[in-house]
PDB file of C-alpha atoms in Angstrom:
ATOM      1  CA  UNK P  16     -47.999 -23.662  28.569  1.00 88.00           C
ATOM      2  CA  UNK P  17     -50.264 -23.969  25.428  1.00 91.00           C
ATOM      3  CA  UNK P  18     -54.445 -23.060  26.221  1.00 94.00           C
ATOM      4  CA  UNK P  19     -56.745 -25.320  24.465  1.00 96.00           C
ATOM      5  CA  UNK P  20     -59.387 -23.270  22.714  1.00 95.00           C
ATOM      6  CA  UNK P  21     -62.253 -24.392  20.390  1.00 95.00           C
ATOM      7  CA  UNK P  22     -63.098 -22.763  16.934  1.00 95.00           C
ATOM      8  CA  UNK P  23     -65.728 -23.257  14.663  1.00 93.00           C
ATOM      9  CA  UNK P  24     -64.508 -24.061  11.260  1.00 93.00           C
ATOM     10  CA  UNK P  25     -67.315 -24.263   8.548  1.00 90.00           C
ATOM     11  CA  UNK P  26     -69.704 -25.542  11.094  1.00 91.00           C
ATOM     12  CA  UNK P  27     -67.242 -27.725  13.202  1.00 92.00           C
ATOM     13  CA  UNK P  28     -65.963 -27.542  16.391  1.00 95.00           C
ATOM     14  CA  UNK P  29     -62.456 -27.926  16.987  1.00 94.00           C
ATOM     15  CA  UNK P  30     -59.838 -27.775  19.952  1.00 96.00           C
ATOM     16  CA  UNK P  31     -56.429 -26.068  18.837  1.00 97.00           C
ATOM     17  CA  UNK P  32     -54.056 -25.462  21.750  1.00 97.00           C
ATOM     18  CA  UNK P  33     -51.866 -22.606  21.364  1.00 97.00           C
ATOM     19  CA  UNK P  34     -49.693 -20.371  24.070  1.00 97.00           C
ATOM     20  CA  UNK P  35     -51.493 -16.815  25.266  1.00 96.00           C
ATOM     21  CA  UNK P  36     -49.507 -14.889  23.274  1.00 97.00           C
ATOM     22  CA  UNK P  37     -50.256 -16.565  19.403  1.00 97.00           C
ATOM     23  CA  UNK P  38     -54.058 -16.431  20.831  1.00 97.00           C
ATOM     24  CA  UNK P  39     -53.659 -12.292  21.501  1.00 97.00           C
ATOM     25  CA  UNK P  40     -51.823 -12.102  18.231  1.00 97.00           C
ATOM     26  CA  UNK P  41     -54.623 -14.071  16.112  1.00 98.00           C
ATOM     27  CA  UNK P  42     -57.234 -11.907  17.970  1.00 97.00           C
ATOM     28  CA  UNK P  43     -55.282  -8.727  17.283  1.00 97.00           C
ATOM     29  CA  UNK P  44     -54.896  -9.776  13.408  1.00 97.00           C
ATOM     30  CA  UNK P  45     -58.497 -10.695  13.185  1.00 98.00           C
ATOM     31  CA  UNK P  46     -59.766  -7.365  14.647  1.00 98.00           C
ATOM     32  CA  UNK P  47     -57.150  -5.793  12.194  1.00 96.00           C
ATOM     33  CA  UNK P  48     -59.093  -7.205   9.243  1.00 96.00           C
ATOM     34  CA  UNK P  49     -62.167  -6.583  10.731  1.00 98.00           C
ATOM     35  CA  UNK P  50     -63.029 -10.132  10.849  1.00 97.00           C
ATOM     36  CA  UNK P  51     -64.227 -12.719  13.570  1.00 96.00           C
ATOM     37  CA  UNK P  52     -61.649 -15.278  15.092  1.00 96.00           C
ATOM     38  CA  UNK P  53     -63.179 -18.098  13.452  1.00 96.00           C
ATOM     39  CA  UNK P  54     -62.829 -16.736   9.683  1.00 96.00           C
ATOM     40  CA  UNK P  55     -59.581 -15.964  10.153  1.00 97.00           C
ATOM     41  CA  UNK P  56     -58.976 -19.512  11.369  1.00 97.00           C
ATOM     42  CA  UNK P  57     -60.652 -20.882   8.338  1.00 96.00           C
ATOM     43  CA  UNK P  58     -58.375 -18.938   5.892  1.00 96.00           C
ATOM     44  CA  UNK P  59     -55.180 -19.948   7.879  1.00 97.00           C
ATOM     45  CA  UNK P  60     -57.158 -23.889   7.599  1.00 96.00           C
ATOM     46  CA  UNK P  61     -57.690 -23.683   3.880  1.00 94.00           C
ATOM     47  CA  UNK P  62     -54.211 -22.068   3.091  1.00 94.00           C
ATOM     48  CA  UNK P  63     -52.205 -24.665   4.925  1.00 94.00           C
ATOM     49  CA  UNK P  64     -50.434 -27.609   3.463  1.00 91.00           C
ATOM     50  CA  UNK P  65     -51.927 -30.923   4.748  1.00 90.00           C
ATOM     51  CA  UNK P  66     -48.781 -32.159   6.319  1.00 93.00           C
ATOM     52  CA  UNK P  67     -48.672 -29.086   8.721  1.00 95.00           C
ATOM     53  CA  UNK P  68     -51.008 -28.945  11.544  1.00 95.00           C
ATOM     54  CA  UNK P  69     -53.583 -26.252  11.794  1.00 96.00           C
ATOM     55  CA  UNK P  70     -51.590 -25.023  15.719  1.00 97.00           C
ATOM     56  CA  UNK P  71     -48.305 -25.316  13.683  1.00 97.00           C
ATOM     57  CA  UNK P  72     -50.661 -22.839  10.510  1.00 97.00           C
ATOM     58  CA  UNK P  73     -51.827 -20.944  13.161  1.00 97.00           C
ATOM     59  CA  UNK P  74     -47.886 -20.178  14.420  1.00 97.00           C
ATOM     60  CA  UNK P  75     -46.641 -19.814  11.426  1.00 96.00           C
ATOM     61  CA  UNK P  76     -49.438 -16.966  10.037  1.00 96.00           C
ATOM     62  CA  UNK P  77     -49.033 -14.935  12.936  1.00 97.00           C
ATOM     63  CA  UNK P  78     -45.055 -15.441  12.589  1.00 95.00           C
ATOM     64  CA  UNK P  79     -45.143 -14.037   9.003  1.00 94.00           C
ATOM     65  CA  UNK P  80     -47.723 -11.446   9.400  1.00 95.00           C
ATOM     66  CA  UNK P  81     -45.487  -9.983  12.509  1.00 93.00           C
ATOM     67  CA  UNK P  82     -42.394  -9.861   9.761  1.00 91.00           C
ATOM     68  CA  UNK P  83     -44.347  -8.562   6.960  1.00 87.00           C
ATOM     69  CA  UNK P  84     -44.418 -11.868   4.908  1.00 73.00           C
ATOM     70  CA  UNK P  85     -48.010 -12.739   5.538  1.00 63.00           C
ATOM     71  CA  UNK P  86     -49.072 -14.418   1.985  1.00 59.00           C
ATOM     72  CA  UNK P  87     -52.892 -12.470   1.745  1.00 51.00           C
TER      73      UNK P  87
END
């Protein structure tokens, strides 16, 4: 079952619900790069298409960074 979180994204709040395991994986990624949660969750925001969600962004990010795909 997805957990609703809220991030801060260039000075706004925002709920993104996501299951426990992409919310680990964005943490892990984020501490990889040395960066908080919240700029890592504007990149993934600013690099998405805006047809695609930014829970669906979210997904997809950790997805390709798992597989080696990530596009940094």
């Amino acid at each position: 079952r997805p957990e609703k979180h809220s991030l801060t994204l260039r000075g706004h709040r925002t709920s993104v619900s996501l299951e426990t395991e992409f919310w680990q994986a964005l943490r892990d990624i984020a501490a990889l790069r040395n960066m908080p949660i919240n700029a890592l969750a504007i990149e993934i925001d600013e690099s998405r298409a805006s047809d695609i969600g930014l829970a669906s962004a979210i997904r997809l990010f950790v997805l390709r960074h798992y597989r080696g795909t990530a596009q940094e």
